[in-house]
Coordinates of C-alpha atoms (C1' of nucleotides) in Angstrom, one line a residue:
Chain A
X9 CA -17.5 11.8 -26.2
X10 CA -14.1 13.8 -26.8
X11 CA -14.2 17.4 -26.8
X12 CA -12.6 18.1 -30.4
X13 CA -11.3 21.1 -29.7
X14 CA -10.4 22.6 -25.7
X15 CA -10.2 26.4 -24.8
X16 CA -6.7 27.7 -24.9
X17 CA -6.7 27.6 -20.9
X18 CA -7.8 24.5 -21.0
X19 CA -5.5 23.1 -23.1
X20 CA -2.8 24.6 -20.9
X21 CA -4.5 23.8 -17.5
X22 CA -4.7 19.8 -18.6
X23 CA -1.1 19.6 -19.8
X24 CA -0.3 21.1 -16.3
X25 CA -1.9 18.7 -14.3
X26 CA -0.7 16.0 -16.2
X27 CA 3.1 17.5 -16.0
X28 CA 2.6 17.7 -11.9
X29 CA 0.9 14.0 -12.0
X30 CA 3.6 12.4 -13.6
X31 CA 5.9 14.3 -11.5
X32 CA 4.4 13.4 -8.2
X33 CA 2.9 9.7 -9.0
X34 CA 6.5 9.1 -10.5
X35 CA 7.8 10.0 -7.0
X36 CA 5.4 8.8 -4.7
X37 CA 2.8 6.9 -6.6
X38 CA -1.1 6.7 -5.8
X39 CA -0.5 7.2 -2.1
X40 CA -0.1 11.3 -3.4
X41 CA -3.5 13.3 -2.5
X42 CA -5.2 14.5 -5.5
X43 CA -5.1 18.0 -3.7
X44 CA -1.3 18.0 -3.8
X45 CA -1.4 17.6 -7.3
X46 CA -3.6 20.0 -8.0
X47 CA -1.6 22.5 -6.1
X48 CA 1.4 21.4 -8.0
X49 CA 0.1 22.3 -11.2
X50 CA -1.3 25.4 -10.0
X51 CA -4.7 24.8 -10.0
X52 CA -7.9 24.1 -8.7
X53 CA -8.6 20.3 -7.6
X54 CA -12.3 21.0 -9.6
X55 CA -9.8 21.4 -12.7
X56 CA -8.2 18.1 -12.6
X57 CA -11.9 16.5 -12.4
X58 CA -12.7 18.8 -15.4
X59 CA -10.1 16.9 -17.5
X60 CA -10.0 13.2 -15.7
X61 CA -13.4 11.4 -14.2
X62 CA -11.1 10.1 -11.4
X63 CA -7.6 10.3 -9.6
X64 CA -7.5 6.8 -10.7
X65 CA -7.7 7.9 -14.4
X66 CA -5.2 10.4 -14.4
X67 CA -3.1 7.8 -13.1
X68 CA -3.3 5.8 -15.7
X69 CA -3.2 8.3 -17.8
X70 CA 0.5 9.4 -16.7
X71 CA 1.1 5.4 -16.9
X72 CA 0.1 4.6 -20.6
X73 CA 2.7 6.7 -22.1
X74 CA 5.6 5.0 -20.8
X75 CA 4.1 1.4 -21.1
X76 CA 3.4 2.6 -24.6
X77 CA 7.5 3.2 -24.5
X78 CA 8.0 -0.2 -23.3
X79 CA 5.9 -1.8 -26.1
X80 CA 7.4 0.0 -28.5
X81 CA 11.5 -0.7 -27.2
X82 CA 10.4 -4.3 -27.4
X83 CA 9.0 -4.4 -30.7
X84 CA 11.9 -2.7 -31.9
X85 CA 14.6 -5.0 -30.4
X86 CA 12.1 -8.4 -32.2
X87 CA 14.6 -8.3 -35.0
X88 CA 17.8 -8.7 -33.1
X89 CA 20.3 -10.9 -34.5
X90 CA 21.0 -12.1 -31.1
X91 CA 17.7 -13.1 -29.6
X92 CA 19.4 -14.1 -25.6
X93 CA 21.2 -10.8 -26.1
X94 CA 18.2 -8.7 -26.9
X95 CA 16.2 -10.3 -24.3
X96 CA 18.4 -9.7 -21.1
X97 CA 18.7 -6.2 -22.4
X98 CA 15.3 -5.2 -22.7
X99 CA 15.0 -7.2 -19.2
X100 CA 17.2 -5.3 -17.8
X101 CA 16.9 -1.9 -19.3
X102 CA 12.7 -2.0 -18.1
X103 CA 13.5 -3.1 -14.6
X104 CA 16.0 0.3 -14.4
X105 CA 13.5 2.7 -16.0
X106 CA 10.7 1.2 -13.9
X107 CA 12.6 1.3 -10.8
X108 CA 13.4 5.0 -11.5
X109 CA 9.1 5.6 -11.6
X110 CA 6.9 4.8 -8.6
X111 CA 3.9 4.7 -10.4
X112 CA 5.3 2.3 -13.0
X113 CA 6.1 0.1 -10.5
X114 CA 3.1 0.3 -8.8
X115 CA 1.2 0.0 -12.4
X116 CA 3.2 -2.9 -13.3
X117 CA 3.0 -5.0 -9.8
X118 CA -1.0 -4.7 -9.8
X119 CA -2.1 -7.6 -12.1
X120 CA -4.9 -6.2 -13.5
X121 CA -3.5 -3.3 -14.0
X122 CA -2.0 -3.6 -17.2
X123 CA -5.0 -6.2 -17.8
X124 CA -7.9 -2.9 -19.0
X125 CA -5.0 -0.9 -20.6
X126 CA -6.2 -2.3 -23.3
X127 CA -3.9 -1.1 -26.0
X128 CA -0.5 -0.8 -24.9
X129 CA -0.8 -3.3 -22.0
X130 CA -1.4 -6.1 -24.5
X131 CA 1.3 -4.7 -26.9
X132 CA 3.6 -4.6 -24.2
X133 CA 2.5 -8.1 -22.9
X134 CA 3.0 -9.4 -26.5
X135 CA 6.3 -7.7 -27.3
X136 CA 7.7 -9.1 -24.4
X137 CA 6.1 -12.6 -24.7
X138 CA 8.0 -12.4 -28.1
X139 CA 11.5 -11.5 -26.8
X140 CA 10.8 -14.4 -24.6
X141 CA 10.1 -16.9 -26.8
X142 CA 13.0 -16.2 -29.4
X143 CA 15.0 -16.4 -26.7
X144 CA 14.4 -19.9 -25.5
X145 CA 14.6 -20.6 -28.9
X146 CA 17.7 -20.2 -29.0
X147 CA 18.6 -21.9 -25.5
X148 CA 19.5 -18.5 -23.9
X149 CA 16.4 -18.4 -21.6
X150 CA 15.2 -21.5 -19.4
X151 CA 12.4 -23.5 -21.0
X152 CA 9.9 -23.7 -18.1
X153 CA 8.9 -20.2 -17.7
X154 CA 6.2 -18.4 -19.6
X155 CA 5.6 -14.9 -20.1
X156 CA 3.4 -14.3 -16.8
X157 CA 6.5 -16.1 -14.8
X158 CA 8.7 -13.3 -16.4
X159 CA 6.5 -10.6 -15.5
X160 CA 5.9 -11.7 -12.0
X161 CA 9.6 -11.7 -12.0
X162 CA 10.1 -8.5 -13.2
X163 CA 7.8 -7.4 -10.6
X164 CA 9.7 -9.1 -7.8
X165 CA 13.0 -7.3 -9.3
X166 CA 11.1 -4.6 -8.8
X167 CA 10.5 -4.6 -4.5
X168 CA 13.9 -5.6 -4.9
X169 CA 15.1 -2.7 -6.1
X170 CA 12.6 -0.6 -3.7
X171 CA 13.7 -2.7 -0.6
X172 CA 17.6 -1.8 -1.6
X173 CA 18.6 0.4 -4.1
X174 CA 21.4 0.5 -6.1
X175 CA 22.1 -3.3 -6.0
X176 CA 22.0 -3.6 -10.1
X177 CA 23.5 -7.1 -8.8
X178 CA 20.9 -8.6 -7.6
X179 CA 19.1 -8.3 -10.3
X180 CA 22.5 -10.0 -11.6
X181 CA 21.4 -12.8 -9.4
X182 CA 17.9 -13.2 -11.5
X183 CA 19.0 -12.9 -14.9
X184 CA 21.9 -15.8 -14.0
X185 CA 18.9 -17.8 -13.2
X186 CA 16.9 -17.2 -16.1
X187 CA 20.1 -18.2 -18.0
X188 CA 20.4 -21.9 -16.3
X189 CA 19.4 -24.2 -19.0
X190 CA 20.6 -27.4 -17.6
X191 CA 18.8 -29.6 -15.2
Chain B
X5 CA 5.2 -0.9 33.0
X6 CA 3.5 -4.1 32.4
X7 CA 0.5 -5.1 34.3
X8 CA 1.5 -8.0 36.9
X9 CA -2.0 -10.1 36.6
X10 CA -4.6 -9.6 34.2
X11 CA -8.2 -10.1 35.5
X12 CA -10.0 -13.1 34.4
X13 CA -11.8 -11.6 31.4
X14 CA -9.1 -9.1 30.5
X15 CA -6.5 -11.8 30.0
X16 CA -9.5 -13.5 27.6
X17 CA -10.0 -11.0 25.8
X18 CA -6.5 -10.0 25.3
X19 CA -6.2 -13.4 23.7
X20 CA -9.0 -13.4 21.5
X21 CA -8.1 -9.8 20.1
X22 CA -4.2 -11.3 19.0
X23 CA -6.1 -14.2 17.5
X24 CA -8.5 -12.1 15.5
X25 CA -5.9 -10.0 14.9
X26 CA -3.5 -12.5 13.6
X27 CA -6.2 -14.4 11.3
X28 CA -7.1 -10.6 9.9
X29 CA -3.8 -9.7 9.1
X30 CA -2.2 -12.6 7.9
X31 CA -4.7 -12.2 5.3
X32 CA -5.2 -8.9 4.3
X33 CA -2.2 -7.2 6.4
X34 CA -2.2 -3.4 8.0
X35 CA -5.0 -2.6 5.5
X36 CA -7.9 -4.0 7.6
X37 CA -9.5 -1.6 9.8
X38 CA -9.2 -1.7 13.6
X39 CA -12.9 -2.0 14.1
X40 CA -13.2 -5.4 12.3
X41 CA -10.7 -7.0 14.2
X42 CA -12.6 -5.8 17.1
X43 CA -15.7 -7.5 15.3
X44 CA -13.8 -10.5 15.0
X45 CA -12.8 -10.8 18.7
X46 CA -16.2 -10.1 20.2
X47 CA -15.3 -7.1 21.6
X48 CA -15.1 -3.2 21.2
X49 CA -12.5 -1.3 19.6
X50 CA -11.5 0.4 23.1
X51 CA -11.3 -2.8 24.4
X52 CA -8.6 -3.4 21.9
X53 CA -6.4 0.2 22.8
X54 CA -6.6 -1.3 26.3
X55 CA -4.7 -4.0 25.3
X56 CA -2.0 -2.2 22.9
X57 CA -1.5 1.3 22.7
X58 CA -2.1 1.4 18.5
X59 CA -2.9 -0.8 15.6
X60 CA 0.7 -0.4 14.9
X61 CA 1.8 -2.3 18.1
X62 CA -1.1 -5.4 17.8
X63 CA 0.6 -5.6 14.2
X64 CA 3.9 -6.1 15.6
X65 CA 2.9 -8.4 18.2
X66 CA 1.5 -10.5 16.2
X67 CA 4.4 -10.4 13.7
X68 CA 7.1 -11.3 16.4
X69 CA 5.9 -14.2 17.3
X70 CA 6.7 -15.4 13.7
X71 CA 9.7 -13.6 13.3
X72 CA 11.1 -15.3 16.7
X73 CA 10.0 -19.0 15.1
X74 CA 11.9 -18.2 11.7
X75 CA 15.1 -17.0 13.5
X76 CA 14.9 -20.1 15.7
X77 CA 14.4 -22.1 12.5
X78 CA 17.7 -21.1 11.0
X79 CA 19.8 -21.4 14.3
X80 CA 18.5 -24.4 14.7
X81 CA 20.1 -25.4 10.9
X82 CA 23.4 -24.3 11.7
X83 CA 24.9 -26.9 12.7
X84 CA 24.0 -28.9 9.4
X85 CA 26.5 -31.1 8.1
X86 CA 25.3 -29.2 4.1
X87 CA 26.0 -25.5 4.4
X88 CA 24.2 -25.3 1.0
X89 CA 21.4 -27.5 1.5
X90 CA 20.7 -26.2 5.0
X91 CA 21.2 -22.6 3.4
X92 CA 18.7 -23.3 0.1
X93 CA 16.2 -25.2 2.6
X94 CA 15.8 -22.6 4.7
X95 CA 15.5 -19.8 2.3
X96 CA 12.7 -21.5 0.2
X97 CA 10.9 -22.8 3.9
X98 CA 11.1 -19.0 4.7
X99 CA 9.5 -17.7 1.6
X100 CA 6.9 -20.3 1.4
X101 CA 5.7 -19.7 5.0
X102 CA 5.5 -16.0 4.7
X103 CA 3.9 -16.0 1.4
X104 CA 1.2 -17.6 3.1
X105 CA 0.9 -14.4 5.5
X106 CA 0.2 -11.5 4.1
X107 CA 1.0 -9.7 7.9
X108 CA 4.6 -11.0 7.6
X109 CA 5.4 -10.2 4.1
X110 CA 4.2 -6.6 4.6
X111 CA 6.7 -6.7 8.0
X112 CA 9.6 -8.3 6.0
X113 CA 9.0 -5.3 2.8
X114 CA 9.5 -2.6 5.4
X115 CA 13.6 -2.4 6.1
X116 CA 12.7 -0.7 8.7
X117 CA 10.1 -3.0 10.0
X118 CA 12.7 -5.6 11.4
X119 CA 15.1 -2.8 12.9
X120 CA 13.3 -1.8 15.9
X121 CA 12.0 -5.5 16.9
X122 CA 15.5 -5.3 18.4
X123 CA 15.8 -9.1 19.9
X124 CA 13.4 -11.3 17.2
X125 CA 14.5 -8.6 14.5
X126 CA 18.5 -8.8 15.2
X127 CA 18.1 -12.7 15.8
X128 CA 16.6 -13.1 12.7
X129 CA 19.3 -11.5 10.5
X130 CA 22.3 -13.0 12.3
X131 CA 21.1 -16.2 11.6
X132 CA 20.2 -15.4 8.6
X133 CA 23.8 -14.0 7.8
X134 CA 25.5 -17.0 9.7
X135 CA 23.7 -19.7 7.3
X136 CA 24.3 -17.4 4.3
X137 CA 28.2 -17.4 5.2
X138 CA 28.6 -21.1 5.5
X139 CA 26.7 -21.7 2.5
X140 CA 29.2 -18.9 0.4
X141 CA 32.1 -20.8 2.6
X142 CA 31.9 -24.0 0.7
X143 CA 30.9 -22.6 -2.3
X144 CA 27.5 -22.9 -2.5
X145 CA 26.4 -19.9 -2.8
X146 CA 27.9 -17.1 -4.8
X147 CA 30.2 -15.0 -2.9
X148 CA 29.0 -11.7 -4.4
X149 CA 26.1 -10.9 -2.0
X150 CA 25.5 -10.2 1.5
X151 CA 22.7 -10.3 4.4
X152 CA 21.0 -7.3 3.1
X153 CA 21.0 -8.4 -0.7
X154 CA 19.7 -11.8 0.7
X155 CA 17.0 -10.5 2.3
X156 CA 16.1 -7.8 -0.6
X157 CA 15.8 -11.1 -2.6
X158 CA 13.4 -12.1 -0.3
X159 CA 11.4 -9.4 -0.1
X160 CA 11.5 -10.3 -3.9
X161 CA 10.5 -13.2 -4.2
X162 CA 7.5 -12.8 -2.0
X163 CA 6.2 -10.1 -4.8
X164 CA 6.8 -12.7 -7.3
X165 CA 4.5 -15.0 -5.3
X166 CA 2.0 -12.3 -4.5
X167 CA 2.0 -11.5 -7.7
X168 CA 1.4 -15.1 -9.7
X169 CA 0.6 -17.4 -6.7
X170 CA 1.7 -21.1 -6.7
X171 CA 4.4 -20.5 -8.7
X172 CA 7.4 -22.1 -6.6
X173 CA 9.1 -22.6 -10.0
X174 CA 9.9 -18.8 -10.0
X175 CA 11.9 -18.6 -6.7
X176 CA 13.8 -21.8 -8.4
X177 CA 14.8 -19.3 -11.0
X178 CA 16.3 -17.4 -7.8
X179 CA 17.7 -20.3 -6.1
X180 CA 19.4 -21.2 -9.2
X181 CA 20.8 -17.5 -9.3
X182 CA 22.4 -18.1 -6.6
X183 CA 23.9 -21.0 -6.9
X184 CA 26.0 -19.4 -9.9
X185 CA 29.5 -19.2 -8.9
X186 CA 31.4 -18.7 -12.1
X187 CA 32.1 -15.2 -13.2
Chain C
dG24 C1' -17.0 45.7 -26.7
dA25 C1' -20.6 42.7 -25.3
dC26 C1' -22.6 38.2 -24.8
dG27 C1' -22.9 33.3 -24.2
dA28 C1' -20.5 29.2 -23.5
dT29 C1' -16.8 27.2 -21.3
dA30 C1' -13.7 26.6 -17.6
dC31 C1' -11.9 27.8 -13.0
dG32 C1' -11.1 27.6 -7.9
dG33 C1' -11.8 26.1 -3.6
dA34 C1' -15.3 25.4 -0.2
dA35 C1' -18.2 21.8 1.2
dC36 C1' -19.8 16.9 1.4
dG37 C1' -19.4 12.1 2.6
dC38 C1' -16.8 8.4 3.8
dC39 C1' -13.2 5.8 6.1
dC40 C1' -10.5 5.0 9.9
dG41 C1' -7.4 5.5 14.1
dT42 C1' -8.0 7.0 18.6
dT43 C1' -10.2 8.7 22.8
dC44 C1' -13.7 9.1 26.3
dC45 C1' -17.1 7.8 29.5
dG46 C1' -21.2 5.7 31.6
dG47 C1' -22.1 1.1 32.7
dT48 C1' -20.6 -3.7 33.9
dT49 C1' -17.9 -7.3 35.8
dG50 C1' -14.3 -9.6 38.5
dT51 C1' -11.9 -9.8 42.8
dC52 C1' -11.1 -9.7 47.6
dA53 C1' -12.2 -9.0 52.2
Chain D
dT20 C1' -22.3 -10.1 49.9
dG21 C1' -20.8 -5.6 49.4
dA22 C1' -17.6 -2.3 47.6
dC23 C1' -13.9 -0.8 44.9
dA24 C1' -11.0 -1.1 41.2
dA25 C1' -10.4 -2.9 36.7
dC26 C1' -12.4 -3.5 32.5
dC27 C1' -15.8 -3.2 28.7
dG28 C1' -18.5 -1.5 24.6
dG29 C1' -19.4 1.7 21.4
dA30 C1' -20.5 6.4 20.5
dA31 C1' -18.0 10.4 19.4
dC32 C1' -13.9 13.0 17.8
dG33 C1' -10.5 14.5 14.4
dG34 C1' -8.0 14.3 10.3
dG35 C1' -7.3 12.8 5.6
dC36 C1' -8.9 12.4 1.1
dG37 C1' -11.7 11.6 -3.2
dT38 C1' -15.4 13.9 -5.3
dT39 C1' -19.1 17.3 -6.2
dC40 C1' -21.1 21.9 -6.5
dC41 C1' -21.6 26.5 -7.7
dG42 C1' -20.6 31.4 -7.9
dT43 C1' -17.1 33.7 -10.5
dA44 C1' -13.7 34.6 -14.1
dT45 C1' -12.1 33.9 -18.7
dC46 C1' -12.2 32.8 -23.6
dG47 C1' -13.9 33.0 -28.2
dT48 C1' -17.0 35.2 -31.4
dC49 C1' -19.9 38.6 -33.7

DNA sequence: GACGATACGGAACGCCCGTTCCGGTTGTCA
DNA sequence: TGACAACCGGAACGGGCGTTCCGTATCGTC
């Protein structure tokens, strides 16, 4: 299926249009026209469907490296000593990134979208379910949420964040409510 | 500006267009085209522009009429003898109705979207504020947040709903948030 | 340096959708 | 009932955008 090995221009051409995709879907997500992109990178919009079937694609191609990041920043943290600690950092730390990245956000708030990702979506799911769980464990975290309540969470964080920027306390506001144990 | 009196039919099918219109974008918002609201209602698409000078204008007529019920809602609690009860009712009530409305959720997402619905718009947010004041008054509510962070939460916690439906547990997690007072 | 395969650019296609236009119809009022 | 104004339906227009196509240019190899 893969072409082992690409032309040199090719090679260059696809790590252009990728470079202007993750630029421009960063800023403004899939509303962007695939022309712009291609423009962007300084090429042809034929080129970008040499190298991607669909816009779509390319987006989630520009997506699955940072969800990949994510995955990876929450396997990393499963050893924490302090499992409520680690948590509510890595809470925190992927509603700032992801607020930072339109198409993160966007990726993130369609609920099949991380579904097909096959890979690094289900890492990322299961990192976090993780985090989650060790968590409660140790009475840090609320008992009656599960990891789809946390990520529909995060994606509400998220519009949040878009509706009003720079209010880091309101997310304040979610994490003191993940933190009520009582009642 | 405005036409006096309607003729028979015209004042018909202005009716049946807002009620098309409201049923089609309470459910799938600004995304459904013009012409199948026009289907809906019986009637032609320039039948519609005779009616409202855009799609953009039916939308907002048919939001108001909501937007004017929620801001008489919350005057109507301020008088209540529980500035946090009356506060916490009224923000879940909120949320729950316009989770059910995909028209109003889209309106409420948009900070602009409120800000030029001058009377229903401004209403809206004074209450708002005025219940959200009492409520921080007696200690209810944490004093750390204002009208605009309140109604970023909302906006919030309608993508949490969107997002995993029939989850009113989630906006507890909120509700709880802001009930913190300590620290 | 020449040849074949590979890749390129951008014009062209098809579709969707908001908006406008106009010939025909219907309500109103004398 | 007749005539005029108001109103209607839906075809047509225009712009945007994803995708495809193809003549041309470039790369890799002998």
């Amino acid at each position: 299926m893969e072409k082992a090995v690409l032309r040199a221009d090719a090679r260059r051409n696809r790590a252009r249009v990728l470079a202007a995709a993750e630029e421009a879907f960063g800023a403004d997500g899939l509303a962007v026209p695939l022309d712009e992109i291609a423009r962007l990178a300084g090429v042809g919009a034929g080129t970008v469907y040499r190298h991607f079937p669909s816009k779509e694609a390319l987006f989630q191609a520009v997506v699955l490296e940072r969800i990949e990041q994510f995955a990876q920043e929450a396997q990393a943290l499963q050893a924490a000593e302090d499992p409520g600690e680690a948590f509510f950092d890595y809470f925190q730390r992927v509603i700032r990134q992801a607020s930072l990245n339109r198409a993160i956000c966007e990726a993130l708030a369609e609920s099949t979208g991380l579904g097909f990702k096959a890979d690094a979506g289900n890492d990322f799911r299961a990192a976090l379910d993780a985090l989650l769980e060790r968590a409660q464990a140790v009475g840090a975290v609320r008992a009656d949420i599960d990891g789809d309540d946390l990520r529909a969470l995060i994606v509400g964080c998220l519009a949040v964040e878009r509706y009003s920027p720079d209010s880091r306390h309101l997310v304040r506001v979610v994490v003191d409510g993940l933190r009520v144990t009582g009642n």
